[in-house]
């Protein structure tokens, strides 16, 4: 909580108190004004003012509570259904769409075989899909908080720019053009950061720090510090896919040799079964050469995870498409990781519980966080 004092003006105090009240109610769902005052150490008049402000913004409703013999308390209820948010995951071969409420609850999801194109027509086609969903659900643009878009690349919010997305063959794209096409507010984020944000926001409230590894056709990651994304100086934090795993090894999509992604992208497996990842796992039990490929894949993945764990000493969560198939061999994989770590403590490695829509949901939740004024300057 920000308190008044040297260097802190009244506007800053009010803004911080507003954030604290909004986020507390978002987390709890409903509280009396007296309970809000107690938990945040605020005066009742201050709480009355902030609750009225949030009610005018459409985030709260007020209802009378049960009488305990004295004055009937007013209960502030957070309105998770006051607006909705779209989340998109853009890849080279498909477009995934979710619609969530402000709590992050998925209300709709769809998967479209829509290969990415650098032309404006791609985003126009995506807009048509979004507006079709809105029409089906009797929603208007006023009901939509915005659109979060997850892409496999580096994003600069300060420049409104996608810097580099190798699997999309995209460089230095000003994404304000997407906002103009959608006629809705847009946030674009790296897909691994978005998925990691969803994991932290929805699943791991008791775990302040960690690493999220996103393993799909591309390999990326997110660094979570105190429940927030840590971006690094150039917003490239978590680009684990491009750390060198095998010096002088296989050529990566980034143009370098020996990257983690070159050895643990799901393409390594899917390319052996006509591009069908599910087919690889259906067939590997009956085809010894595919089982051997899988064992080699697991060793490289274990090497990367052990390196990350030893360097940072925080929990590692594995997500992305590979998480859907790693479960049956997870203990075998953990044994590999433990064998590579020189310490006696067991590494805390787990599979993501956020599911296949994690990047979509995370991108959408960034707009919720901005609505709660938890993402200043974004």
Coordinates of N, CA and C in Angstrom, one line a residue, residues 38-198:
X38 N -10.5 -2.8 7.0 CA -9.7 -3.6 7.9 C -8.5 -4.2 7.2
X39 N -8.8 -4.9 6.1 CA -7.7 -5.6 5.4 C -6.6 -4.7 4.8
X40 N -7.1 -3.5 4.3 CA -6.1 -2.6 3.6 C -5.6 -1.5 4.5
X41 N -6.2 -1.4 5.7 CA -5.7 -0.3 6.6 C -6.2 1.1 6.2
X42 N -7.4 1.1 5.6 CA -7.9 2.4 5.1 C -9.0 2.9 5.9
X43 N -9.3 4.2 5.9 CA -10.5 4.7 6.6 C -11.8 4.4 5.9
X44 N -12.9 4.3 6.6 CA -14.2 4.1 6.0 C -14.5 5.1 4.9
X45 N -14.3 6.4 5.2 CA -14.6 7.4 4.1 C -13.8 7.2 2.9
X46 N -12.5 6.8 3.0 CA -11.7 6.5 1.8 C -12.3 5.3 1.1
X47 N -12.7 4.2 1.8 CA -13.2 3.0 1.2 C -14.6 3.4 0.5
X48 N -15.4 4.2 1.1 CA -16.7 4.6 0.5 C -16.4 5.3 -0.8
X49 N -15.4 6.2 -0.9 CA -15.1 6.9 -2.1 C -14.6 6.0 -3.2
X50 N -13.7 5.1 -2.8 CA -13.1 4.2 -3.8 C -14.2 3.2 -4.3
X51 N -15.0 2.7 -3.5 CA -16.1 1.7 -3.9 C -17.0 2.4 -4.8
X52 N -17.4 3.7 -4.5 CA -18.3 4.4 -5.4 C -17.7 4.6 -6.7
X53 N -16.3 4.9 -6.8 CA -15.6 5.1 -8.0 C -15.7 3.8 -8.9
X54 N -15.4 2.7 -8.2 CA -15.3 1.4 -8.9 C -16.7 1.0 -9.4
X55 N -17.7 1.4 -8.6 CA -19.1 1.1 -9.0 C -19.5 1.9 -10.3
X56 N -19.0 3.2 -10.3 CA -19.3 4.0 -11.5 C -18.6 3.5 -12.7
X57 N -17.4 2.9 -12.5 CA -16.6 2.3 -13.6 C -17.3 1.0 -14.1
X58 N -18.3 0.5 -13.4 CA -18.9 -0.8 -13.8 C -18.3 -2.0 -13.3
X59 N -17.3 -1.9 -12.4 CA -16.6 -3.1 -11.9 C -17.3 -3.7 -10.7
X60 N -18.2 -3.0 -10.0 CA -18.8 -3.5 -8.7 C -20.3 -3.3 -8.7
X61 N -21.0 -4.1 -7.9 CA -22.3 -3.8 -7.5 C -22.3 -3.7 -6.0
X62 N -23.3 -3.0 -5.4 CA -23.5 -3.0 -4.0 C -24.8 -3.6 -3.6
X63 N -24.7 -4.4 -2.5 CA -25.9 -5.1 -2.0 C -25.9 -5.0 -0.5
X64 N -27.1 -5.0 0.1 CA -27.2 -5.0 1.5 C -26.9 -6.4 2.1
X65 N -26.1 -6.4 3.1 CA -25.7 -7.7 3.8 C -26.7 -8.1 4.8
X66 N -26.4 -9.2 5.5 CA -27.3 -9.6 6.6 C -27.2 -8.8 7.8
X67 N -28.2 -8.4 8.5 CA -28.2 -7.6 9.7 C -27.7 -8.5 10.9
X68 N -26.8 -7.9 11.6 CA -26.4 -8.6 12.9 C -26.9 -7.8 14.1
X69 N -27.9 -7.0 13.9 CA -28.4 -6.3 15.0 C -28.1 -4.8 15.0
X70 N -27.0 -4.5 14.3 CA -26.6 -3.1 14.2 C -27.0 -2.6 12.8
X71 N -26.1 -1.7 12.3 CA -26.3 -1.1 11.0 C -26.1 -2.2 9.9
X72 N -27.0 -2.2 8.9 CA -26.9 -3.2 7.9 C -25.7 -2.9 7.0
X73 N -24.8 -3.9 6.8 CA -23.6 -3.6 6.0 C -23.9 -3.6 4.5
X74 N -23.1 -2.8 3.8 CA -23.1 -2.8 2.4 C -22.0 -3.7 1.9
X75 N -22.3 -4.7 1.0 CA -21.4 -5.6 0.4 C -21.1 -5.3 -1.0
X76 N -19.8 -5.1 -1.3 CA -19.3 -4.8 -2.6 C -19.0 -6.1 -3.3
X77 N -19.6 -6.3 -4.5 CA -19.5 -7.6 -5.3 C -18.7 -7.2 -6.6
X78 N -17.7 -7.9 -6.9 CA -17.0 -7.7 -8.1 C -17.8 -8.3 -9.3
X79 N -17.9 -7.5 -10.4 CA -18.7 -7.9 -11.5 C -17.8 -8.6 -12.6
X80 N -17.6 -9.9 -12.5 CA -16.8 -10.6 -13.4 C -17.4 -10.6 -14.8
X81 N -18.7 -10.4 -14.9 CA -19.4 -10.5 -16.2 C -19.6 -9.1 -16.7
X82 N -19.0 -8.1 -16.2 CA -19.2 -6.7 -16.7 C -18.7 -6.5 -18.1
X83 N -17.6 -7.2 -18.4 CA -17.1 -7.2 -19.8 C -16.4 -8.6 -20.1
X84 N -16.1 -8.8 -21.3 CA -15.5 -10.0 -21.8 C -14.3 -9.7 -22.6
X85 N -13.4 -10.7 -22.7 CA -12.1 -10.5 -23.4 C -11.8 -11.6 -24.3
X86 N -11.4 -11.3 -25.5 CA -10.9 -12.3 -26.5 C -9.4 -12.6 -26.3
X87 N -9.0 -13.8 -26.4 CA -7.6 -14.2 -26.5 C -7.4 -14.9 -27.8
X88 N -6.3 -14.6 -28.5 CA -5.9 -15.2 -29.7 C -4.5 -15.8 -29.6
X89 N -4.3 -17.0 -30.1 CA -3.0 -17.5 -30.3 C -2.7 -17.7 -31.8
X90 N -1.7 -16.9 -32.3 CA -1.4 -16.9 -33.7 C -0.1 -17.8 -33.9
X91 N -0.2 -18.8 -34.8 CA 0.9 -19.6 -35.1 C 1.0 -19.6 -36.6
X92 N 2.1 -20.3 -37.1 CA 2.3 -20.3 -38.6 C 1.2 -21.1 -39.3
X93 N 0.5 -22.0 -38.5 CA -0.5 -22.9 -39.2 C -1.9 -22.8 -38.6
X94 N -2.1 -22.2 -37.5 CA -3.5 -22.2 -36.9 C -3.7 -20.9 -36.2
X95 N -5.0 -20.6 -35.9 CA -5.5 -19.5 -35.0 C -6.4 -20.1 -34.0
X96 N -6.0 -19.9 -32.7 CA -6.8 -20.4 -31.6 C -7.5 -19.2 -31.0
X97 N -8.8 -19.3 -30.6 CA -9.5 -18.2 -30.1 C -10.2 -18.6 -28.8
X98 N -10.2 -17.8 -27.8 CA -11.0 -18.0 -26.6 C -11.7 -16.7 -26.2
X99 N -12.8 -16.9 -25.5 CA -13.5 -15.7 -25.0 C -13.7 -16.0 -23.5
X100 N -13.2 -15.1 -22.6 CA -13.2 -15.3 -21.2 C -14.0 -14.1 -20.5
X101 N -14.5 -14.4 -19.3 CA -15.0 -13.2 -18.5 C -13.8 -12.7 -17.7
X102 N -14.0 -11.7 -16.9 CA -12.9 -11.0 -16.2 C -12.3 -11.9 -15.1
X103 N -12.9 -13.0 -14.7 CA -12.3 -14.0 -13.8 C -11.4 -14.9 -14.5
X104 N -11.4 -14.9 -15.8 CA -10.5 -15.8 -16.6 C -11.2 -17.1 -17.0
X105 N -12.5 -17.2 -16.7 CA -13.3 -18.4 -17.1 C -13.5 -18.4 -18.6
X106 N -13.1 -19.5 -19.2 CA -13.3 -19.6 -20.7 C -14.8 -19.9 -20.9
X107 N -15.4 -19.1 -21.8 CA -16.8 -19.2 -22.2 C -17.0 -19.7 -23.6
X108 N -15.9 -19.6 -24.4 CA -15.9 -20.1 -25.8 C -14.5 -20.3 -26.2
X109 N -14.3 -21.4 -27.0 CA -13.0 -21.6 -27.6 C -13.2 -22.2 -29.0
X110 N -12.3 -21.9 -29.9 CA -12.3 -22.5 -31.2 C -10.9 -22.6 -31.8
X111 N -10.7 -23.5 -32.7 CA -9.4 -23.8 -33.3 C -9.7 -23.7 -34.8
X112 N -8.9 -22.8 -35.5 CA -9.1 -22.6 -36.9 C -7.8 -23.0 -37.7
X113 N -7.9 -23.8 -38.7 CA -6.8 -24.0 -39.6 C -6.6 -22.8 -40.5
X114 N -6.0 -21.8 -39.9 CA -5.8 -20.5 -40.6 C -4.3 -20.2 -40.6
X115 N -3.5 -20.6 -41.6 CA -2.1 -20.3 -41.7 C -1.8 -18.8 -41.6
X116 N -0.8 -18.4 -40.9 CA -0.5 -17.0 -40.8 C 0.0 -16.4 -42.2
X117 N -0.5 -15.2 -42.4 CA 0.0 -14.4 -43.6 C 0.4 -13.0 -43.2
X118 N 1.4 -12.5 -43.8 CA 1.8 -11.1 -43.4 C 0.9 -10.1 -44.0
X119 N 0.0 -10.4 -44.8 CA -0.9 -9.5 -45.4 C -2.0 -9.0 -44.4
X120 N -2.5 -7.8 -44.7 CA -3.6 -7.3 -43.8 C -4.8 -8.1 -43.9
X121 N -5.0 -8.9 -44.9 CA -6.2 -9.7 -45.1 C -6.2 -10.8 -44.0
X122 N -5.1 -11.2 -43.4 CA -5.1 -12.2 -42.3 C -5.8 -11.6 -41.1
X123 N -5.5 -10.4 -40.8 CA -6.1 -9.8 -39.6 C -7.6 -9.5 -39.8
X124 N -7.9 -9.1 -41.1 CA -9.3 -8.9 -41.4 C -10.1 -10.2 -41.3
X125 N -9.5 -11.3 -41.7 CA -10.2 -12.6 -41.5 C -10.4 -12.9 -40.1
X126 N -9.3 -12.7 -39.3 CA -9.4 -12.9 -37.8 C -10.5 -12.0 -37.2
X127 N -10.6 -10.8 -37.6 CA -11.7 -9.9 -37.1 C -13.0 -10.5 -37.4
X128 N -13.2 -11.0 -38.6 CA -14.5 -11.6 -39.0 C -14.9 -12.7 -38.1
X129 N -13.9 -13.5 -37.7 CA -14.2 -14.6 -36.8 C -14.6 -14.1 -35.4
X130 N -13.9 -13.1 -34.9 CA -14.3 -12.5 -33.6 C -15.7 -11.9 -33.6
X131 N -16.0 -11.1 -34.6 CA -17.3 -10.5 -34.7 C -18.4 -11.5 -34.9
X132 N -18.1 -12.6 -35.6 CA -19.1 -13.6 -35.7 C -19.4 -14.3 -34.3
X133 N -18.4 -14.4 -33.5 CA -18.6 -15.0 -32.2 C -19.4 -14.0 -31.3
X134 N -19.1 -12.7 -31.4 CA -19.9 -11.7 -30.7 C -21.3 -11.7 -31.1
X135 N -21.6 -11.9 -32.4 CA -23.0 -11.9 -32.9 C -23.7 -13.1 -32.3
X136 N -23.0 -14.3 -32.3 CA -23.6 -15.5 -31.8 C -24.0 -15.4 -30.3
X137 N -23.2 -14.6 -29.6 CA -23.5 -14.5 -28.1 C -24.1 -13.2 -27.7
X138 N -24.7 -12.5 -28.8 CA -25.4 -11.2 -28.5 C -24.6 -10.2 -27.8
X139 N -23.3 -10.1 -28.2 CA -22.4 -9.1 -27.6 C -22.1 -8.0 -28.6
X140 N -21.8 -6.8 -28.1 CA -21.4 -5.7 -29.0 C -20.0 -5.3 -28.6
X141 N -19.3 -4.5 -29.4 CA -18.0 -4.0 -29.0 C -17.9 -3.4 -27.6
X142 N -19.0 -2.8 -27.2 CA -19.0 -2.2 -25.8 C -18.9 -3.2 -24.7
X143 N -19.3 -4.5 -25.0 CA -19.1 -5.5 -24.0 C -17.8 -6.1 -24.0
X144 N -16.9 -5.8 -24.9 CA -15.6 -6.4 -25.1 C -14.5 -5.5 -24.5
X145 N -13.8 -5.9 -23.6 CA -12.7 -5.2 -23.0 C -11.5 -5.0 -24.0
X146 N -11.3 -6.0 -24.8 CA -10.2 -5.9 -25.8 C -9.9 -7.3 -26.3
X147 N -8.8 -7.4 -27.0 CA -8.3 -8.6 -27.6 C -6.8 -8.8 -27.2
X148 N -6.5 -9.9 -26.6 CA -5.1 -10.2 -26.3 C -4.6 -11.2 -27.3
X149 N -3.5 -10.9 -27.9 CA -2.9 -11.8 -29.0 C -1.6 -12.3 -28.6
X150 N -1.4 -13.7 -28.6 CA -0.2 -14.3 -28.3 C 0.5 -14.8 -29.6
X151 N 1.8 -14.4 -29.7 CA 2.5 -14.8 -30.9 C 3.9 -15.4 -30.5
X152 N 4.5 -16.2 -31.3 CA 5.8 -16.8 -31.0 C 6.9 -15.9 -31.4
X153 N 7.1 -14.8 -30.6 CA 8.2 -13.9 -30.9 C 8.3 -12.8 -29.9
X154 N 9.3 -11.9 -30.1 CA 9.6 -10.9 -29.2 C 8.7 -9.7 -29.4
X155 N 8.1 -9.1 -28.4 CA 7.2 -8.0 -28.5 C 7.7 -6.8 -27.7
X156 N 7.6 -5.6 -28.2 CA 8.0 -4.4 -27.5 C 6.7 -3.5 -27.3
X157 N 6.2 -3.5 -26.1 CA 5.0 -2.7 -25.8 C 5.3 -1.2 -25.9
X158 N 6.5 -0.8 -25.5 CA 6.8 0.6 -25.6 C 6.9 1.1 -27.0
X159 N 7.1 0.3 -28.0 CA 7.2 0.7 -29.4 C 5.9 0.2 -30.2
X160 N 5.0 -0.5 -29.5 CA 3.8 -1.1 -30.1 C 4.3 -2.0 -31.3
X161 N 5.3 -2.8 -31.0 CA 5.9 -3.5 -32.1 C 6.2 -5.0 -31.8
X162 N 6.0 -5.8 -32.8 CA 6.5 -7.2 -32.8 C 7.9 -7.1 -33.4
X163 N 8.9 -7.4 -32.6 CA 10.3 -7.2 -33.1 C 10.7 -8.4 -34.0
X164 N 10.4 -9.6 -33.5 CA 11.0 -10.8 -34.3 C 10.2 -12.0 -33.9
X165 N 9.6 -12.6 -35.0 CA 8.8 -13.8 -34.8 C 9.3 -14.8 -35.9
X166 N 10.4 -15.5 -35.7 CA 11.0 -16.3 -36.8 C 10.0 -17.3 -37.4
X167 N 9.2 -18.0 -36.6 CA 8.3 -19.0 -37.2 C 7.2 -18.4 -38.1
X168 N 7.0 -17.1 -37.9 CA 6.0 -16.3 -38.7 C 6.7 -15.5 -39.8
X169 N 8.0 -15.5 -39.8 CA 8.8 -14.7 -40.8 C 8.4 -13.3 -40.7
X170 N 8.3 -12.8 -39.4 CA 7.8 -11.4 -39.1 C 8.9 -10.6 -38.4
X171 N 9.2 -9.4 -38.8 CA 10.1 -8.5 -38.1 C 9.5 -7.1 -38.1
X172 N 9.7 -6.5 -37.0 CA 9.4 -5.0 -36.8 C 8.0 -4.7 -37.4
X173 N 7.0 -5.3 -36.9 CA 5.6 -5.1 -37.3 C 4.9 -4.2 -36.2
X174 N 4.4 -3.1 -36.7 CA 3.7 -2.2 -35.8 C 2.3 -2.7 -35.6
X175 N 2.0 -3.2 -34.4 CA 0.7 -3.9 -34.2 C -0.5 -2.9 -33.9
X176 N -0.2 -1.6 -34.0 CA -1.4 -0.7 -33.9 C -2.3 -0.9 -35.1
X177 N -1.7 -1.4 -36.2 CA -2.5 -1.7 -37.4 C -3.6 -2.7 -37.1
X178 N -3.3 -3.7 -36.2 CA -4.2 -4.7 -35.8 C -5.4 -4.1 -35.0
X179 N -5.0 -3.2 -34.1 CA -6.0 -2.5 -33.3 C -7.0 -1.7 -34.2
X180 N -6.4 -1.1 -35.2 CA -7.3 -0.3 -36.2 C -8.2 -1.2 -36.9
X181 N -7.8 -2.4 -37.3 CA -8.6 -3.4 -38.0 C -9.7 -4.0 -37.1
X182 N -9.3 -4.4 -35.8 CA -10.3 -4.9 -34.9 C -11.2 -3.9 -34.3
X183 N -10.9 -2.7 -34.3 CA -11.6 -1.6 -33.7 C -11.9 -1.9 -32.3
X184 N -10.9 -2.5 -31.6 CA -11.0 -2.9 -30.2 C -9.6 -2.7 -29.6
X185 N -9.4 -2.4 -28.3 CA -8.1 -2.4 -27.7 C -7.4 -3.7 -27.9
X186 N -6.1 -3.6 -28.1 CA -5.3 -4.9 -28.4 C -4.0 -4.8 -27.6
X187 N -3.7 -5.9 -26.9 CA -2.4 -6.2 -26.4 C -1.8 -7.4 -27.1
X188 N -0.5 -7.3 -27.5 CA 0.1 -8.4 -28.1 C 1.3 -8.8 -27.2
X189 N 1.4 -10.1 -27.0 CA 2.5 -10.6 -26.1 C 3.1 -11.9 -26.6
X190 N 4.3 -12.1 -26.3 CA 5.0 -13.4 -26.6 C 4.1 -14.6 -26.0
X191 N 4.0 -15.6 -26.8 CA 3.0 -16.7 -26.4 C 3.5 -17.4 -25.1
X192 N 4.8 -17.6 -24.9 CA 5.3 -18.2 -23.7 C 5.0 -17.3 -22.5
X193 N 5.3 -16.0 -22.7 CA 5.0 -15.1 -21.6 C 3.5 -15.1 -21.2
X194 N 2.7 -15.1 -22.3 CA 1.2 -15.1 -22.1 C 0.8 -16.4 -21.3
X195 N 1.3 -17.5 -21.7 CA 0.9 -18.8 -21.1 C 1.5 -18.8 -19.6
X196 N 2.7 -18.3 -19.4 CA 3.2 -18.2 -18.1 C 2.4 -17.3 -17.2
X197 N 1.9 -16.2 -17.8 CA 1.1 -15.3 -17.0 C -0.2 -16.0 -16.6
X198 N -0.8 -16.7 -17.5 CA -2.0 -17.5 -17.2 C -1.8 -18.5 -16.0

